[in-house]
């Protein structure tokens, strides 16, 4: 049967959860951001205002008529409100700050008014629209995004009206027949363009309400001026008064209402809504069925978007705090670490000269193992090398035995995983200090000697070496090189000073055998056995330190799939280790100290921060599209600049060439997203109770020896911090 037939027989392939869930999260975040930009008039809004044109097409009776224009029939009619009647109208709301204060003032004097709402504001603050209706006020449309309709097509006008009604239906369960165009004033100011819009609006079933008096409160001329502008121009005359409850600081408007309402009431005026003033039926019509549910769905989506964006903003602040805190700690504590260990008089204690055992767990490492063994044979420290072949099927053990290198032994075992291989190696070790490395790693001649010197301090139970990327010539290799130098080794200096090193790297680490035996050896409870054993040693009271000159060159994954597999195991294993040692949070002594210092730092910097880091790029994209573009790009470049500063300092401490940092911006844009998806997949696996096994990466043997620049064999330099 052909492969195609097999695929047809199995049916359509399903998208794996590790791809599906991140994709759904991304789509949801993008949708919420687009909806937020939509209701905040950050896109699809048109802020142009047209210049006045001629008035020769506007009927004279309209120009000389009242402010209420009914163009629904073949002949337009206009209306004025009766004497001693005031219709207070408020444009551009509802606003969460000023609309409640306006409503409070109206309620204090039992006054009614008309609120010409924008759909964008109504969708964001539906509770205020409901309050307007519940308190007897009338609602009119003021478009969705507040454009000048003189400059819009009829399709755009229809869209503005429909979206405005949709927001009103979702907020209050009604629709309205009242309309006021943005940037309008008096009927005598209508020109040919605005009259054409008015006629079209009338044909859509709306009454257009302009005004008699314009308070000009939008200009904030002062409370006295607002009152003077709003007052009827003739004794006892009625008026439609234009005010605003949104669009800026409306404190003067609120104060003016507090004086104007009692003054006009004492003069015999009544304050009512427009249809009551004209003696017609209410402009409100209840909606039901599909129209109601569409409105509720839209307003509900806006509410969810607003709340979610609020949460995302808080999370962005959290990640920003974590990022800057980590950078500050890295720079300060790595400086202190380097200054301490590079002092001319620094010493861990008596020099360690006795032989040590080097364990090399290997599973199908045929392409790499010879390079590893040759590098160990060149060590300037006496070593016993044990290669533990974990059931390899490619002849790895045969390669080592054929080399016949003195001091190198091969231990064969059925495939049982890396922890089992290491424990088997420990059982065969002849010496009290055990060095562990990977089968794809090469050591410099001085690596073992540098790695074991900290054991001159009897409190030290384990030592982390300086793992470096050997195959850094590709773009993905260069990105990992930056990560190793900055993200791993700079972190290890930080954790060394704080005495809470979370991980001895599998590529280069050393252990006191008695310390391993006290904690029960390597455990297979987690996929990150190196992190697990390190945390166990901390809890047992041992000190774990970092030896910067114990360099090991490892072959990093050369494809996205291989990198994904490796980091998936690392991330998931780290989560497992944190969970396994969670009791350290409440324990006393050394375990409690690690639990209350180390576990929170590891959780914050290795789990939470990487998971939230893509928010920086999401908000960058949002800011570029919707603005403010300049400030957003500047903020992102500021974060990148701080990262570059830390990376440059890390490279200088490790005496690495700075040229690889040219790919840092691209790494931050692309690599971070990959790490986010990997970490999210790890969370999914953890929450669903899934398990992973020890995964084998395909190796090419690209790292055949330590680079010449890093292959110095002279004693450790004691120069001050670079």
XYZ file of C-alpha atoms in Angstrom:
722
model
C 0.000 0.000 0.000
C 1.364 3.433 -0.916
C 1.999 6.213 1.596
C -0.847 8.217 0.050
C -3.192 5.269 0.534
C -2.090 5.004 4.159
C -2.861 8.676 4.665
C -6.298 8.320 3.064
C -6.995 5.301 5.227
C -6.075 7.204 8.397
C -8.228 10.148 7.380
C -7.300 13.862 7.469
C -4.442 14.840 9.749
C -5.361 16.907 12.752
C -3.386 19.956 13.696
C -1.298 19.057 16.776
C -2.348 20.766 19.991
C 1.092 22.354 20.317
C 0.378 24.284 17.099
C -3.370 24.682 17.502
C -3.459 26.286 20.953
C -0.719 28.890 20.317
C -2.425 29.709 17.015
C -5.768 30.172 18.761
C -4.138 32.329 21.453
C -2.489 34.465 18.758
C -5.742 34.832 16.803
C -7.627 35.752 19.991
C -5.039 38.382 20.996
C -4.991 39.882 17.498
C -8.800 39.941 17.392
C -8.991 41.677 20.779
C -6.412 44.233 19.737
C -8.203 44.935 16.464
C -11.507 45.320 18.288
C -9.880 47.654 20.796
C -8.366 49.721 18.006
C -11.747 49.765 16.272
C -13.752 51.070 19.250
C -10.985 53.522 20.198
C -11.086 55.020 16.694
C -7.482 53.987 16.116
C -8.301 52.664 12.677
C -11.190 53.110 10.219
C -11.704 56.546 11.764
C -11.603 59.640 9.560
C -10.698 62.823 11.399
C -10.884 65.157 8.420
C -13.248 68.142 8.612
C -14.573 69.612 5.376
C -14.575 73.327 4.551
C -17.929 75.147 4.091
C -19.383 75.294 0.583
C -22.178 77.212 -1.115
C -25.762 77.114 0.214
C -27.718 77.601 -3.026
C -29.137 74.044 -2.962
C -30.429 74.308 0.603
C -34.140 75.230 0.768
C -34.712 78.677 2.215
C -37.304 77.361 4.645
C -34.651 75.055 6.089
C -32.075 77.811 6.419
C -34.622 80.025 8.150
C -36.398 77.237 10.007
C -35.964 75.508 13.317
C -33.081 73.266 14.385
C -35.076 70.029 14.066
C -35.176 68.899 10.434
C -37.493 66.145 9.250
C -36.412 65.196 5.731
C -38.114 61.822 5.731
C -40.793 62.906 3.276
C -40.701 64.516 -0.139
C -40.814 67.999 1.393
C -38.559 68.763 4.384
C -40.079 70.346 7.483
C -38.428 72.018 10.444
C -39.467 72.393 14.054
C -38.658 74.539 17.072
C -39.152 73.700 20.711
C -41.899 75.604 22.554
C -41.267 78.673 24.684
C -39.850 78.187 28.177
C -38.610 74.761 27.140
C -34.974 73.785 27.157
C -33.668 70.632 25.478
C -30.188 70.047 26.817
C -28.182 67.945 24.371
C -24.820 66.328 25.047
C -22.532 65.113 22.282
C -19.685 62.625 21.944
C -20.305 60.457 25.009
C -20.693 58.488 27.080
C -17.523 59.210 29.010
C -16.750 57.250 32.207
C -15.573 60.394 34.035
C -17.865 63.199 32.907
C -21.130 61.544 31.858
C -21.923 60.302 35.395
C -21.372 63.835 36.732
C -23.630 65.302 34.041
C -26.311 62.721 34.853
C -25.994 63.517 38.547
C -26.560 67.219 37.902
C -29.590 66.505 35.736
C -31.032 64.158 38.362
C -30.525 66.760 41.085
C -32.928 69.123 39.293
C -35.192 66.426 37.807
C -34.155 67.499 34.317
C -34.253 65.419 31.131
C -32.004 65.754 28.141
C -30.811 64.146 24.926
C -27.476 62.344 24.652
C -26.113 62.016 21.135
C -23.799 59.070 21.637
C -21.051 57.683 19.454
C -21.136 53.951 18.897
C -17.498 53.523 19.874
C -18.058 55.109 23.288
C -21.383 53.350 23.820
C -19.838 49.948 23.165
C -17.089 50.686 25.685
C -19.439 52.045 28.380
C -22.830 50.351 27.957
C -23.725 50.809 31.633
C -23.856 54.581 31.153
C -26.162 54.241 28.141
C -28.488 52.040 30.203
C -28.444 54.611 32.976
C -29.419 57.376 30.512
C -32.422 55.387 29.333
C -33.415 54.271 32.832
C -33.396 57.880 34.061
C -35.691 59.050 31.258
C -33.219 60.690 28.936
C -33.420 60.374 25.189
C -30.693 58.875 23.012
C -29.657 60.052 19.574
C -27.032 58.806 17.168
C -23.799 60.699 16.589
C -22.162 58.101 14.259
C -19.773 55.387 15.368
C -16.360 56.999 14.864
C -17.324 60.702 14.662
C -16.289 61.446 11.056
C -17.408 64.472 9.052
C -20.130 62.862 6.949
C -19.742 65.506 4.250
C -16.558 63.692 3.221
C -17.948 60.148 3.359
C -19.581 57.882 0.816
C -23.137 56.715 1.308
C -21.900 53.235 2.123
C -19.729 54.699 4.880
C -22.667 56.733 6.192
C -24.818 53.598 6.294
C -22.025 51.756 8.101
C -21.651 54.533 10.694
C -25.388 54.524 11.390
C -25.659 50.727 11.513
C -22.713 50.373 13.895
C -24.057 53.183 16.056
C -27.425 51.424 16.294
C -25.696 48.098 16.954
C -23.894 49.560 19.962
C -27.103 51.154 21.236
C -29.015 47.885 20.865
C -26.349 45.981 22.743
C -26.100 48.585 25.497
C -29.765 49.418 26.124
C -31.894 47.133 23.929
C -33.305 50.010 21.868
C -32.826 51.842 18.591
C -33.466 55.538 17.985
C -34.693 57.771 15.188
C -32.787 60.890 16.346
C -29.524 61.872 14.716
C -27.030 64.685 14.961
C -24.118 64.855 12.514
C -20.636 65.469 13.916
C -19.228 68.988 13.501
C -22.743 70.406 12.957
C -24.088 73.664 14.362
C -27.180 75.691 13.410
C -29.623 75.090 10.587
C -28.674 78.399 8.944
C -25.093 77.065 8.620
C -26.102 74.129 6.414
C -24.315 74.106 3.068
C -24.862 72.045 -0.060
C -22.776 69.122 1.177
C -24.291 68.908 4.641
C -27.786 69.345 3.209
C -27.247 66.399 0.885
C -26.199 64.315 3.908
C -29.248 65.530 5.870
C -31.591 64.515 3.050
C -29.933 61.115 2.787
C -30.159 60.613 6.551
C -33.832 61.549 6.408
C -34.362 58.993 3.688
C -32.970 56.406 6.071
C -35.718 57.273 8.589
C -33.907 59.726 10.888
C -34.798 63.168 12.212
C -31.797 65.496 12.325
C -31.488 67.636 15.446
C -29.179 70.633 15.270
C -29.190 73.397 17.916
C -30.341 76.897 18.771
C -27.497 77.808 21.109
C -23.939 76.497 21.162
C -22.337 76.654 24.591
C -18.892 76.199 23.016
C -17.913 74.251 26.088
C -15.528 72.229 23.913
C -13.244 75.299 23.931
C -13.368 75.517 27.760
C -13.991 79.297 27.748
C -14.940 79.338 31.424
C -18.183 78.609 33.298
C -19.611 82.132 32.855
C -19.021 82.064 29.096
C -20.578 78.608 28.758
C -23.720 79.774 30.576
C -23.948 82.953 28.519
C -23.526 81.055 25.235
C -26.114 78.439 26.229
C -28.882 80.827 27.318
C -31.834 81.421 24.946
C -31.255 84.565 22.919
C -34.807 85.850 23.298
C -36.853 86.308 26.446
C -38.817 83.164 27.362
C -37.817 81.494 24.073
C -37.222 77.783 23.967
C -33.910 76.363 22.815
C -31.971 73.250 21.964
C -28.649 73.714 23.761
C -25.474 72.100 22.522
C -23.159 70.759 25.264
C -20.648 67.920 25.506
C -20.177 65.155 28.045
C -17.037 63.706 26.438
C -14.103 64.599 24.249
C -11.909 66.175 26.918
C -12.080 67.899 30.281
C -15.761 68.703 30.868
C -15.466 70.036 34.416
C -16.592 73.483 33.244
C -19.661 71.931 31.623
C -20.610 70.182 34.861
C -20.100 73.377 36.833
C -22.157 75.366 34.319
C -25.045 72.905 34.645
C -24.974 73.326 38.406
C -25.660 77.061 37.992
C -27.735 77.132 34.813
C -30.335 74.527 35.773
C -31.613 76.191 38.946
C -31.463 79.647 37.367
C -33.570 78.683 34.350
C -35.936 76.601 36.485
C -36.556 79.615 38.679
C -37.408 81.542 35.506
C -40.109 78.996 34.671
C -38.259 76.833 32.196
C -38.703 73.084 31.958
C -35.999 70.658 30.890
C -37.203 67.787 28.777
C -36.162 65.493 25.984
C -36.733 66.391 22.360
C -39.759 64.277 21.408
C -41.626 65.343 24.557
C -40.863 68.961 23.748
C -42.251 68.525 20.226
C -45.235 66.468 21.405
C -44.397 63.438 19.251
C -43.920 59.790 20.043
C -40.669 58.641 21.611
C -37.637 58.264 19.401
C -36.867 54.976 21.122
C -37.968 51.608 19.789
C -37.255 48.362 21.578
C -35.269 45.793 19.625
C -35.548 42.052 19.906
C -34.512 38.846 18.245
C -31.431 38.719 16.081
C -30.876 42.482 16.182
C -30.805 42.466 19.978
C -28.460 39.499 20.221
C -26.131 40.917 17.587
C -25.892 44.093 19.641
C -25.331 42.216 22.880
C -22.692 40.041 21.232
C -20.858 43.098 19.917
C -20.947 44.963 23.214
C -19.985 41.773 25.040
C -17.020 41.277 22.730
C -15.931 44.865 23.330
C -16.203 44.312 27.090
C -14.151 41.131 26.889
C -11.614 42.919 24.710
C -11.400 45.836 27.124
C -10.921 43.569 30.135
C -8.474 41.334 28.296
C -6.471 44.300 27.087
C -6.412 45.593 30.626
C -5.032 42.252 31.772
C -2.515 42.209 28.916
C -1.418 45.716 29.858
C -0.878 44.606 33.451
C 1.023 41.562 32.190
C 3.125 43.842 29.993
C 3.971 45.874 33.074
C 4.850 42.633 34.874
C 7.118 41.431 32.075
C 8.659 44.883 31.812
C 9.410 44.857 35.533
C 10.820 41.331 35.349
C 12.940 42.117 32.302
C 14.441 45.274 33.761
C 14.903 43.667 37.179
C 16.689 40.739 35.583
C 18.894 43.013 33.486
C 19.794 45.127 36.506
C 20.553 42.057 38.618
C 22.538 40.432 35.818
C 24.725 43.481 35.258
C 25.332 44.163 38.944
C 25.781 40.632 40.245
C 27.758 39.346 37.270
C 30.124 42.291 37.766
C 30.509 41.387 41.436
C 31.039 37.720 40.560
C 33.678 38.442 37.931
C 35.485 40.920 40.176
C 35.559 38.365 42.997
C 36.808 35.340 41.055
C 39.315 37.371 39.015
C 41.099 38.941 41.960
C 44.810 38.030 41.999
C 44.459 36.614 45.513
C 41.253 34.665 44.874
C 41.308 30.974 45.722
C 38.688 28.302 46.303
C 41.009 26.598 48.747
C 43.868 24.121 48.358
C 44.470 23.217 44.682
C 42.633 20.100 43.577
C 45.125 17.801 41.881
C 43.790 14.312 42.494
C 42.350 12.348 39.538
C 38.661 12.663 38.719
C 36.178 10.496 36.851
C 34.570 11.876 33.690
C 31.214 10.312 32.782
C 30.034 10.453 29.181
C 26.471 9.108 28.745
C 26.015 8.276 25.076
C 23.086 7.169 22.989
C 23.705 6.897 19.232
C 26.594 9.373 19.314
C 28.717 7.652 16.671
C 29.318 10.903 14.768
C 30.465 12.815 17.845
C 31.890 10.433 20.409
C 35.397 10.172 18.935
C 35.804 13.976 19.114
C 34.617 13.913 22.721
C 37.033 11.180 23.783
C 39.985 12.780 21.960
C 39.351 16.095 23.741
C 39.377 14.319 27.106
C 42.604 12.504 26.243
C 44.261 15.929 25.900
C 43.203 17.048 29.380
C 45.938 18.571 31.543
C 44.279 17.095 34.640
C 44.433 13.345 35.418
C 41.110 11.784 34.432
C 39.384 8.453 34.274
C 36.895 8.434 31.401
C 33.829 6.193 31.456
C 31.602 6.157 28.376
C 28.215 4.694 29.292
C 26.610 3.369 26.126
C 22.848 3.527 26.738
C 21.743 0.859 24.294
C 23.026 2.640 21.173
C 22.133 1.027 17.869
C 24.746 2.825 15.759
C 27.909 1.272 17.183
C 28.853 4.152 19.502
C 30.545 1.819 21.991
C 32.441 0.069 19.196
C 33.908 3.386 18.050
C 35.224 4.153 21.548
C 36.676 0.684 22.057
C 38.366 0.793 18.653
C 40.123 4.021 19.651
C 41.878 2.155 22.520
C 42.614 5.380 24.395
C 44.369 4.719 27.727
C 42.196 5.524 30.750
C 38.960 5.287 28.747
C 36.444 2.559 29.596
C 33.135 1.638 28.003
C 30.172 0.477 30.076
C 27.307 -0.970 28.072
C 23.722 -1.076 29.317
C 20.257 -1.582 27.858
C 18.561 1.663 26.927
C 17.296 3.221 30.152
C 17.658 6.950 29.693
C 20.241 9.505 30.677
C 19.692 9.423 34.480
C 20.125 5.648 34.519
C 23.277 5.951 32.412
C 24.759 8.509 34.770
C 23.924 6.473 37.872
C 25.551 3.448 36.272
C 28.609 5.540 35.560
C 28.733 6.806 39.156
C 28.659 3.193 40.350
C 31.712 2.427 38.178
C 33.592 5.631 39.078
C 36.899 5.257 40.903
C 37.254 8.792 42.232
C 35.472 11.127 44.647
C 34.918 13.918 42.118
C 32.727 13.107 39.126
C 32.603 15.251 35.982
C 29.609 14.839 33.689
C 29.417 15.851 30.046
C 27.372 15.071 26.951
C 28.490 12.794 24.163
C 28.391 15.624 21.620
C 30.633 17.965 23.631
C 34.366 18.621 23.513
C 36.493 19.972 26.353
C 39.504 22.231 26.211
C 42.653 20.755 27.766
C 42.165 22.953 30.841
C 38.422 22.394 31.241
C 38.538 19.568 33.782
C 41.224 21.295 35.846
C 39.277 24.556 35.951
C 36.028 22.740 36.654
C 37.245 20.865 39.756
C 39.183 23.639 41.507
C 36.102 24.924 43.450
C 36.057 21.585 45.314
C 38.930 23.011 47.332
C 36.067 24.533 49.323
C 34.487 21.704 51.353
C 31.067 23.411 51.191
C 30.933 23.100 47.393
C 28.943 20.102 46.239
C 28.704 20.838 42.520
C 30.222 23.132 39.889
C 28.658 24.467 36.689
C 30.978 24.966 33.747
C 30.836 27.408 30.865
C 28.909 25.725 28.039
C 29.481 27.345 24.658
C 28.009 26.804 21.200
C 30.541 25.285 18.832
C 28.502 25.431 15.605
C 27.701 29.143 15.631
C 28.229 29.867 11.922
C 24.547 29.503 11.000
C 21.911 32.056 11.945
C 20.160 29.704 14.349
C 23.527 28.769 15.802
C 24.436 32.432 16.279
C 21.135 33.016 18.097
C 21.852 30.137 20.447
C 25.389 31.434 20.918
C 23.949 34.760 22.126
C 21.545 32.887 24.381
C 24.279 30.724 25.900
C 26.651 33.621 26.584
C 24.033 36.087 27.797
C 21.063 34.082 28.969
C 22.857 31.155 30.549
C 26.344 32.132 31.635
C 25.450 35.642 32.769
C 22.566 34.127 34.687
C 24.906 31.614 36.312
C 27.060 34.424 37.643
C 23.909 36.001 39.089
C 22.736 32.771 40.690
C 26.237 32.017 41.988
C 26.304 35.288 43.937
C 22.795 34.625 45.277
C 23.786 31.004 46.064
C 20.805 29.523 44.262
C 22.213 28.139 40.992
C 19.257 26.236 39.469
C 21.028 24.053 36.899
C 24.353 22.340 36.378
C 24.490 22.088 32.563
C 24.586 18.540 31.257
C 27.351 19.540 28.851
C 29.836 20.469 31.583
C 29.347 19.951 35.303
C 31.142 18.379 38.245
C 29.845 16.807 41.453
C 31.209 15.650 44.754
C 30.374 11.964 44.845
C 29.334 12.068 48.491
C 26.890 14.860 47.678
C 25.332 12.773 44.909
C 24.987 9.790 47.202
C 23.348 11.863 49.950
C 20.557 13.010 47.623
C 20.062 9.601 46.025
C 21.902 10.136 42.737
C 20.396 11.199 39.433
C 16.609 10.960 39.345
C 14.368 10.143 36.394
C 11.391 11.904 37.978
C 11.816 14.822 35.567
C 13.115 15.404 32.062
C 15.591 17.964 33.395
C 17.727 15.658 35.508
C 20.442 18.329 35.657
C 18.046 20.883 37.151
C 16.515 18.284 39.450
C 19.860 17.170 40.926
C 21.030 20.772 41.333
C 17.923 21.738 43.304
C 18.282 18.589 45.415
C 21.867 19.530 46.282
C 20.802 23.040 47.334
C 18.120 21.586 49.576
C 20.697 19.267 51.124
C 22.842 22.252 52.091
C 25.558 22.052 49.447
C 26.919 25.101 47.689
C 26.746 25.156 43.882
C 29.111 27.518 42.036
C 30.081 28.598 38.516
C 33.559 28.123 36.998
C 33.770 30.585 34.125
C 37.012 29.198 32.652
C 35.795 25.597 32.479
C 34.742 25.879 28.863
C 32.959 23.122 26.967
C 31.993 23.312 23.297
C 28.719 21.664 22.441
C 26.845 21.099 19.219
C 23.644 23.118 19.332
C 20.566 22.053 17.334
C 20.859 23.101 13.699
C 17.170 23.106 12.737
C 14.049 24.645 14.191
C 12.551 21.191 14.779
C 15.617 20.010 16.675
C 15.753 23.215 18.695
C 12.044 22.877 19.433
C 12.499 19.321 20.727
C 15.433 20.284 22.948
C 13.821 23.377 24.465
C 10.507 21.604 24.894
C 12.243 19.014 27.044
C 14.180 21.676 28.947
C 11.111 23.820 29.630
C 8.908 20.935 30.634
C 11.653 19.404 32.755
C 12.255 22.712 34.539
C 8.561 22.963 35.377
C 8.645 19.398 36.677
C 11.677 20.170 38.840
C 10.092 23.313 40.282
C 6.960 21.347 41.132
C 8.937 18.449 42.578
C 10.874 20.728 44.957
C 7.953 23.037 45.794
C 8.016 22.013 49.475
C 11.258 23.942 49.807
C 9.110 27.082 49.928
C 7.916 26.205 53.425
C 10.876 24.268 54.777
C 13.585 25.568 57.071
C 17.342 25.712 56.778
C 19.184 25.418 53.479
C 16.144 23.944 51.737
C 13.929 26.838 52.816
C 16.508 29.410 51.774
C 16.681 27.911 48.290
C 12.901 27.569 48.167
C 12.241 31.199 49.052
C 15.037 32.663 46.928
C 15.890 30.225 44.175
C 12.468 28.858 43.226
C 10.809 32.294 42.860
C 13.713 33.564 40.753
C 13.722 30.478 38.545
C 9.940 30.641 38.163
C 9.995 34.354 37.357
C 12.977 34.384 34.994
C 12.734 30.955 33.357
C 8.979 30.325 33.209
C 6.895 33.495 33.611
C 9.119 36.024 31.842
C 9.717 33.930 28.690
C 6.004 33.142 28.482
C 5.044 36.823 28.666
C 7.966 38.194 26.644
C 6.075 38.102 23.288
C 3.730 40.775 24.685
C 6.548 43.246 24.059
C 6.445 42.422 20.354
C 2.632 42.259 20.251
C 2.330 45.765 21.666
C 5.108 46.904 19.326
C 3.068 45.705 16.361
C -0.074 47.287 17.799
C 1.704 50.601 18.352
C 3.148 50.620 14.835
C -0.258 50.005 13.261
C -2.466 52.109 15.509
C -0.037 54.492 17.179
C 1.604 56.252 18.773
C 4.151 54.742 16.388
C 7.122 56.890 17.333
C 6.843 56.353 21.079
C 6.174 52.629 20.647
C 9.199 52.059 18.426
C 11.327 54.176 20.745
C 10.244 52.114 23.777
C 10.947 48.842 21.986
C 14.348 50.085 20.844
C 15.036 51.096 24.447
C 14.374 47.541 25.639
C 16.498 46.194 22.793
C 19.262 48.640 23.697
C 19.320 47.405 27.295
C 19.417 43.811 26.054
C 22.277 44.714 23.724
C 24.122 46.328 26.628
C 23.766 43.185 28.744
C 24.739 40.983 25.817
C 27.789 43.100 25.039
C 28.891 42.951 28.671
C 28.372 39.181 28.740
C 30.390 38.799 25.536
C 33.157 40.900 26.999
C 33.252 38.835 30.183
C 33.499 35.672 28.076
C 36.003 37.297 25.704
C 33.754 36.617 22.718
C 33.690 38.535 19.443
C 30.930 41.135 19.274
C 30.106 40.477 15.614
C 27.520 37.828 16.497
C 25.469 40.501 18.265
C 24.518 41.917 14.869
C 21.791 39.269 14.749
C 20.418 40.253 18.177
C 17.427 42.338 16.868
C 16.328 39.501 14.608
C 16.799 37.048 17.452
C 14.511 39.120 19.665
C 11.805 39.248 16.988
C 11.851 35.632 15.797
C 13.645 33.484 18.351
C 11.603 34.791 21.260
C 8.357 33.768 19.548
C 9.683 30.243 19.082
C 10.637 30.008 22.748
C 7.176 31.313 23.680
C 5.431 28.595 21.700
C 7.739 25.949 23.172
C 7.023 27.163 26.691
C 3.298 27.294 25.992
C 3.458 23.733 24.721
C 5.237 22.756 27.929
C 2.441 24.330 29.951
C -0.101 22.377 27.913
C 1.773 19.142 28.532
C 2.048 19.898 32.249
C -1.618 20.832 32.644
C -2.862 17.830 30.669
C -0.634 15.423 32.563
C 1.347 14.394 29.493
C 4.790 12.843 29.710
C 7.860 13.062 27.532
C 10.771 10.671 27.311
C 14.473 11.402 26.894
C 14.589 12.700 23.332
C 17.617 12.184 21.144
C 18.721 15.023 18.870
C 20.352 14.216 15.554
C 24.017 15.185 15.653
C 26.389 15.917 12.781
C 29.739 15.942 14.535
C 30.268 19.556 13.513
C 32.191 20.349 16.708
C 35.341 18.262 16.335
C 37.580 20.244 18.700
C 37.580 23.299 20.916
C 38.136 26.456 18.812
C 41.674 27.732 18.868
C 40.615 31.035 20.363
C 39.101 29.210 23.291
C 41.694 26.489 23.586
C 44.128 28.237 25.916
C 45.843 25.955 28.349
C 47.518 28.519 30.522
C 46.321 28.961 34.126
C 43.248 31.075 34.826
C 43.733 34.758 34.213
C 43.499 36.956 37.271
C 42.932 40.248 35.518
C 40.232 42.555 36.818
C 36.768 42.652 35.298
C 36.815 43.762 31.677
